[in-house]
mmCIF file of C-alpha atoms in Angstrom:
data_model
loop_
_atom_site.group_PDB
_atom_site.id
_atom_site.type_symbol
_atom_site.label_atom_id
_atom_site.label_comp_id
_atom_site.label_asym_id
_atom_site.label_seq_id
_atom_site.Cartn_x
_atom_site.Cartn_y
_atom_site.Cartn_z
ATOM 1 C CA MET A 1 19.621 9.537 -10.586
ATOM 2 C CA THR A 2 17.120 11.063 -9.029
ATOM 3 C CA SER A 3 14.649 14.298 -9.179
ATOM 4 C CA THR A 4 13.184 15.960 -6.297
ATOM 5 C CA GLN A 5 10.938 19.274 -6.519
ATOM 6 C CA GLY A 6 10.500 20.040 -2.796
ATOM 7 C CA ARG A 7 8.325 17.954 -0.793
ATOM 8 C CA PRO A 8 5.005 17.143 -2.585
ATOM 9 C CA SER A 9 1.626 17.665 -1.284
ATOM 10 C CA LYS A 10 1.092 13.781 -1.181
ATOM 11 C CA ASP A 11 4.654 13.658 0.502
ATOM 12 C CA LYS A 12 5.091 9.889 -1.121
ATOM 13 C CA ARG A 13 8.303 9.171 -2.633
ATOM 14 C CA ILE A 14 7.832 6.783 -6.192
ATOM 15 C CA LEU A 15 11.117 5.232 -7.826
ATOM 16 C CA VAL A 16 10.541 4.814 -11.384
ATOM 17 C CA VAL A 17 12.753 1.768 -13.097
ATOM 18 C CA ASP A 18 12.847 1.580 -16.705
ATOM 19 C CA ASP A 19 16.133 1.901 -19.467
ATOM 20 C CA GLU A 20 13.715 3.961 -21.758
ATOM 21 C CA LEU A 21 14.692 7.477 -21.267
ATOM 22 C CA PRO A 22 11.147 8.802 -22.844
ATOM 23 C CA ILE A 23 9.169 6.473 -20.477
ATOM 24 C CA THR A 24 10.915 7.756 -17.012
ATOM 25 C CA GLU A 25 10.571 11.349 -18.711
ATOM 26 C CA LEU A 26 6.817 10.920 -18.966
ATOM 27 C CA LEU A 27 6.546 9.109 -15.999
ATOM 28 C CA GLN A 28 8.518 11.967 -13.685
ATOM 29 C CA MET A 29 6.645 14.727 -15.023
ATOM 30 C CA ALA A 30 3.418 12.965 -14.496
ATOM 31 C CA LEU A 31 3.870 11.725 -10.926
ATOM 32 C CA ASN A 32 5.675 15.125 -10.064
ATOM 33 C CA PHE A 33 2.485 17.137 -11.362
ATOM 34 C CA GLU A 34 0.289 14.179 -8.779
ATOM 35 C CA GLY A 35 2.656 15.581 -5.790
ATOM 36 C CA TYR A 36 5.033 12.766 -6.120
ATOM 37 C CA ASP A 37 8.571 12.846 -5.199
ATOM 38 C CA VAL A 38 10.165 10.771 -7.932
ATOM 39 C CA GLY A 39 13.499 9.347 -8.365
ATOM 40 C CA VAL A 40 14.432 7.407 -11.244
ATOM 41 C CA ALA A 41 16.904 4.170 -12.262
ATOM 42 C CA ALA A 42 17.687 3.192 -15.637
ATOM 43 C CA SER A 43 18.730 -0.271 -14.323
ATOM 44 C CA GLY A 44 18.207 -3.262 -12.256
ATOM 45 C CA ARG A 45 21.031 -2.563 -9.941
ATOM 46 C CA GLU A 46 20.381 1.290 -9.978
ATOM 47 C CA ALA A 47 17.136 0.749 -8.726
ATOM 48 C CA LEU A 48 18.475 -1.730 -5.652
ATOM 49 C CA GLU A 49 20.856 1.229 -4.664
ATOM 50 C CA LEU A 50 18.079 3.857 -4.838
ATOM 51 C CA THR A 51 16.071 2.050 -2.919
ATOM 52 C CA LYS A 52 18.239 2.009 -0.071
ATOM 53 C CA THR A 53 19.082 5.451 -0.559
ATOM 54 C CA PHE A 54 15.689 6.825 -1.639
ATOM 55 C CA ARG A 55 13.631 4.813 0.314
ATOM 56 C CA PRO A 56 10.668 5.094 -1.916
ATOM 57 C CA ASP A 57 7.061 4.476 -1.002
ATOM 58 C CA ALA A 58 6.498 2.293 -4.167
ATOM 59 C CA ILE A 59 8.410 1.513 -7.294
ATOM 60 C CA VAL A 60 7.144 1.329 -10.795
ATOM 61 C CA LEU A 61 9.109 -1.042 -12.459
ATOM 62 C CA ASP A 62 10.161 -2.431 -16.111
ATOM 63 C CA VAL A 63 10.871 -6.048 -16.122
ATOM 64 C CA MET A 64 12.513 -6.110 -19.555
ATOM 65 C CA MET A 65 16.090 -4.731 -18.680
ATOM 66 C CA PRO A 66 19.733 -5.207 -19.506
ATOM 67 C CA GLY A 67 21.568 -7.328 -16.653
ATOM 68 C CA LEU A 68 19.357 -7.245 -13.772
ATOM 69 C CA ASP A 69 15.948 -7.794 -15.121
ATOM 70 C CA GLY A 70 12.677 -6.464 -13.323
ATOM 71 C CA PHE A 71 11.958 -10.066 -11.901
ATOM 72 C CA GLN A 72 15.251 -10.618 -10.443
ATOM 73 C CA VAL A 73 14.965 -7.086 -8.935
ATOM 74 C CA VAL A 74 11.838 -8.328 -7.232
ATOM 75 C CA LYS A 75 13.772 -11.362 -6.187
ATOM 76 C CA ARG A 76 16.690 -9.637 -4.860
ATOM 77 C CA LEU A 77 14.101 -7.079 -2.638
ATOM 78 C CA ARG A 78 11.998 -9.586 -1.280
ATOM 79 C CA GLU A 79 15.261 -11.974 -0.219
ATOM 80 C CA GLU A 80 16.088 -9.275 1.465
ATOM 81 C CA ARG A 81 13.260 -8.432 3.430
ATOM 82 C CA ASP A 82 12.129 -5.110 1.751
ATOM 83 C CA GLY A 83 8.194 -5.252 1.400
ATOM 84 C CA THR A 84 7.936 -2.007 -0.918
ATOM 85 C CA PRO A 85 5.006 -1.728 -3.048
ATOM 86 C CA ILE A 86 6.089 -2.929 -6.238
ATOM 87 C CA LEU A 87 4.096 -1.879 -9.527
ATOM 88 C CA PHE A 88 5.123 -4.027 -12.741
ATOM 89 C CA LEU A 89 4.887 -1.733 -16.119
ATOM 90 C CA THR A 90 5.828 -3.681 -18.863
ATOM 91 C CA ALA A 91 5.420 -4.994 -22.574
ATOM 92 C CA ARG A 92 5.312 -8.791 -21.445
ATOM 93 C CA ASP A 93 1.700 -9.351 -21.289
ATOM 94 C CA SER A 94 1.765 -13.354 -21.129
ATOM 95 C CA VAL A 95 -0.351 -14.530 -18.574
ATOM 96 C CA GLU A 96 2.772 -16.272 -17.389
ATOM 97 C CA ASP A 97 4.475 -13.251 -17.025
ATOM 98 C CA ARG A 98 2.009 -12.332 -14.638
ATOM 99 C CA VAL A 99 1.858 -14.731 -12.788
ATOM 100 C CA GLU A 100 5.483 -14.582 -12.445
ATOM 101 C CA GLY A 101 5.570 -11.201 -11.234
ATOM 102 C CA LEU A 102 2.800 -11.734 -8.829
ATOM 103 C CA ARG A 103 4.415 -15.119 -7.605
ATOM 104 C CA LEU A 104 7.296 -13.447 -6.721
ATOM 105 C CA GLY A 105 6.118 -10.552 -5.058
ATOM 106 C CA SER A 106 5.148 -7.705 -7.002
ATOM 107 C CA ASP A 107 1.554 -5.889 -5.779
ATOM 108 C CA ASP A 108 0.674 -4.849 -9.595
ATOM 109 C CA TYR A 109 0.876 -5.664 -13.022
ATOM 110 C CA LEU A 110 0.186 -2.934 -16.046
ATOM 111 C CA THR A 111 0.912 -3.660 -19.522
ATOM 112 C CA LYS A 112 2.358 -1.178 -21.994
ATOM 113 C CA PRO A 113 1.044 0.657 -23.779
ATOM 114 C CA PHE A 114 -0.496 2.442 -20.942
ATOM 115 C CA SER A 115 -2.788 5.424 -19.465
ATOM 116 C CA LEU A 116 -1.229 7.627 -16.966
ATOM 117 C CA ALA A 117 -4.720 7.885 -15.862
ATOM 118 C CA GLU A 118 -4.877 4.220 -14.565
ATOM 119 C CA LEU A 119 -1.451 4.289 -14.105
ATOM 120 C CA THR A 120 -1.256 6.692 -11.225
ATOM 121 C CA ALA A 121 -5.054 5.722 -9.835
ATOM 122 C CA ARG A 122 -3.110 2.068 -9.502
ATOM 123 C CA ILE A 123 -0.129 3.538 -7.797
ATOM 124 C CA GLU A 124 -3.015 5.280 -5.339
ATOM 125 C CA ALA A 125 -4.502 1.961 -4.613
ATOM 126 C CA VAL A 126 -1.093 -0.130 -4.176
ATOM 127 C CA LEU A 127 -0.187 2.616 -1.847
ATOM 128 C CA ARG A 128 -3.533 2.184 0.242
ATOM 129 C CA ARG A 129 -3.285 -1.595 0.140
ATOM 130 C CA SER A 130 0.452 -0.951 1.698
ATOM 131 C CA GLY A 131 -0.899 1.360 4.415
ATOM 132 C CA GLY A 132 1.210 4.115 2.556
ATOM 133 C CA GLY A 133 -1.766 5.890 0.871
ATOM 134 C CA THR A 134 -2.362 9.650 1.424
ATOM 135 C CA THR A 135 -5.131 10.653 4.108
ATOM 136 C CA GLU A 136 -5.105 14.100 2.788
ATOM 137 C CA SER A 137 -8.572 15.393 1.484
ATOM 138 C CA SER A 138 -9.167 15.818 -2.159
ATOM 139 C CA ARG A 139 -8.939 19.528 -1.522
ATOM 140 C CA GLN A 140 -6.508 22.075 -2.458
ATOM 141 C CA THR A 141 -6.977 25.240 -0.684
ATOM 142 C CA PHE A 142 -4.180 28.311 -1.003
ATOM 143 C CA HIS A 143 -5.576 31.749 0.400
ATOM 144 C CA ASP A 144 -9.472 32.151 -0.158
ATOM 145 C CA LEU A 145 -9.509 29.560 -2.765
ATOM 146 C CA THR A 146 -10.263 25.844 -2.440
ATOM 147 C CA LEU A 147 -10.788 23.381 -4.835
ATOM 148 C CA ASP A 148 -12.051 20.267 -5.071
ATOM 149 C CA ASP A 149 -11.030 16.865 -7.450
ATOM 150 C CA GLU A 150 -14.289 14.944 -6.091
ATOM 151 C CA THR A 151 -16.798 17.320 -6.719
ATOM 152 C CA HIS A 152 -14.751 19.624 -9.612
ATOM 153 C CA GLU A 153 -16.040 22.676 -7.652
ATOM 154 C CA VAL A 154 -14.175 25.632 -7.000
ATOM 155 C CA LEU A 155 -14.729 28.403 -4.208
ATOM 156 C CA ARG A 156 -13.526 31.496 -3.581
ATOM 157 C CA ALA A 157 -14.210 33.246 -0.361
ATOM 158 C CA GLY A 158 -17.030 30.664 -0.273
ATOM 159 C CA LYS A 159 -18.770 31.847 -3.463
ATOM 160 C CA LEU A 160 -18.957 29.217 -6.108
ATOM 161 C CA VAL A 161 -16.788 29.772 -9.459
ATOM 162 C CA GLU A 162 -17.627 28.035 -12.456
ATOM 163 C CA LEU A 163 -14.797 27.086 -14.546
ATOM 164 C CA THR A 164 -14.469 24.930 -17.354
ATOM 165 C CA ALA A 165 -12.420 21.690 -17.454
ATOM 166 C CA THR A 166 -9.661 23.341 -18.614
ATOM 167 C CA GLU A 167 -9.813 26.281 -16.771
ATOM 168 C CA PHE A 168 -10.245 23.591 -13.716
ATOM 169 C CA LYS A 169 -7.181 21.883 -14.661
ATOM 170 C CA LEU A 170 -5.157 25.254 -14.911
ATOM 171 C CA LEU A 171 -5.966 26.203 -11.518
ATOM 172 C CA ARG A 172 -4.973 22.855 -10.181
ATOM 173 C CA PHE A 173 -1.605 23.257 -11.341
ATOM 174 C CA LEU A 174 -0.937 27.039 -10.006
ATOM 175 C CA MET A 175 -2.551 25.973 -6.674
ATOM 176 C CA LEU A 176 -0.062 22.940 -6.633
ATOM 177 C CA ASN A 177 2.781 25.811 -7.511
ATOM 178 C CA ALA A 178 1.213 28.044 -5.059
ATOM 179 C CA ASN A 179 4.119 30.913 -4.953
ATOM 180 C CA LYS A 180 6.056 29.172 -7.446
ATOM 181 C CA VAL A 181 6.653 30.999 -10.831
ATOM 182 C CA VAL A 182 6.086 28.474 -13.771
ATOM 183 C CA SER A 183 6.046 28.752 -17.523
ATOM 184 C CA LYS A 184 3.881 28.573 -20.696
ATOM 185 C CA THR A 185 5.970 25.528 -21.498
ATOM 186 C CA GLN A 186 5.425 23.697 -18.099
ATOM 187 C CA ILE A 187 1.649 24.906 -18.061
ATOM 188 C CA LEU A 188 1.021 23.404 -22.022
ATOM 189 C CA ASP A 189 2.708 20.172 -20.628
ATOM 190 C CA HIS A 190 1.037 19.786 -17.695
ATOM 191 C CA VAL A 191 -2.864 21.321 -18.426
ATOM 192 C CA TRP A 192 -2.628 20.063 -22.299
ATOM 193 C CA GLU A 193 -1.214 16.202 -21.706
ATOM 194 C CA TYR A 194 2.205 16.951 -23.126
ATOM 195 C CA ASP A 195 1.022 16.871 -26.456
ATOM 196 C CA PHE A 196 -0.601 20.389 -27.679
ATOM 197 C CA GLY A 197 0.618 20.882 -30.958
ATOM 198 C CA GLY A 198 -1.503 24.486 -31.298
ATOM 199 C CA ASP A 199 -0.340 27.715 -30.798
ATOM 200 C CA ALA A 200 1.579 28.706 -27.177
ATOM 201 C CA ASN A 201 -0.663 31.627 -26.792
ATOM 202 C CA ILE A 202 -3.420 29.416 -25.838
ATOM 203 C CA VAL A 203 -2.005 29.740 -22.449
ATOM 204 C CA GLU A 204 -2.430 33.635 -22.143
ATOM 205 C CA THR A 205 -5.823 33.201 -23.134
ATOM 206 C CA TYR A 206 -6.997 30.535 -20.774
ATOM 207 C CA ILE A 207 -4.926 32.929 -18.025
ATOM 208 C CA SER A 208 -6.853 35.733 -19.331
ATOM 209 C CA TYR A 209 -10.255 33.725 -18.503
ATOM 210 C CA LEU A 210 -9.357 32.499 -15.301
ATOM 211 C CA ARG A 211 -8.433 35.713 -13.726
ATOM 212 C CA LYS A 212 -11.971 37.232 -15.038
ATOM 213 C CA LYS A 213 -13.724 34.313 -13.101
ATOM 214 C CA LEU A 214 -11.661 34.360 -9.740
ATOM 215 C CA ASP A 215 -11.224 38.317 -9.413
ATOM 216 C CA GLN A 216 -14.917 38.687 -9.264
ATOM 217 C CA PHE A 217 -14.519 37.392 -5.680
ATOM 218 C CA GLY A 218 -11.737 39.316 -4.370
ATOM 219 C CA PRO A 219 -8.490 40.981 -5.442
ATOM 220 C CA PRO A 220 -6.052 39.626 -8.000
ATOM 221 C CA MET A 221 -4.311 36.455 -7.299
ATOM 222 C CA ILE A 222 -2.429 35.305 -10.748
ATOM 223 C CA LYS A 223 0.533 37.718 -11.118
ATOM 224 C CA THR A 224 2.584 37.952 -14.491
ATOM 225 C CA ILE A 225 6.380 37.733 -14.152
ATOM 226 C CA ARG A 226 7.374 38.600 -17.528
ATOM 227 C CA GLY A 227 9.369 36.892 -19.335
ATOM 228 C CA VAL A 228 9.059 34.128 -17.113
ATOM 229 C CA GLY A 229 5.539 32.745 -16.822
ATOM 230 C CA TYR A 230 2.738 32.735 -13.959
ATOM 231 C CA SER A 231 2.543 32.532 -10.287
ATOM 232 C CA LEU A 232 -0.791 32.415 -8.010
ATOM 233 C CA ARG A 233 0.109 34.127 -5.433
ATOM 234 C CA ALA A 234 -1.776 36.035 -2.090
ATOM 235 C CA PRO A 235 -3.414 39.327 -3.276
ATOM 236 C CA GLU A 236 -1.114 42.058 -1.284
ATOM 237 C CA ILE A 237 -2.745 43.826 1.640
ATOM 238 C CA ARG A 238 -2.415 47.472 1.247
ATOM 239 C CA GLU A 239 -2.326 50.202 3.960
ATOM 240 C CA PRO A 240 -5.476 52.511 4.150
#
């Protein structure tokens, strides 16, 4: 099965192959948030089929799967002269397994348990090495807002907006989904790293903080859609 949510900002497709549903759901959510278009396969055979139809720019592949395992998938792809970059994500951490994966033609090897931050960094590195890495700026821009991931700065109308780390992540998520409506649950999942167990009203609190800081330099941009969530939109132009 595949999941696409419009064309992502990075315009790159990642195929995640794992027979463990919690792993694929987590990776799908995390990589969607990073701007990738994500396809999901639950078996080696499904992965081979989706590689032809989904045409991924990179594959995140488990080794231990029933039927056709990850090593066999890589072997088949390379025999068919398919050079799609492959990153193994597996619990098999022996030196022999790593060597076998690389010998067969994988591009990287990451063992479970793993860090989402490290995984996304390795995907970026694999794409760069293959010539498929994103060339876009570290900046996100919407209307008069500019957010820079590298410098961790936010400007509105050319003026610096001082944000906390959480406010920065919240704004980044809103900008990645500009003009879309995002729910409290989606915000909690993406801004509070999937494991927040506290009061969901914290979203309202941080939306309020963010509004106050952004609205110092221009008309309101964060809209509340009652009963649904929030949306970052360009300010309405009022006729004189």
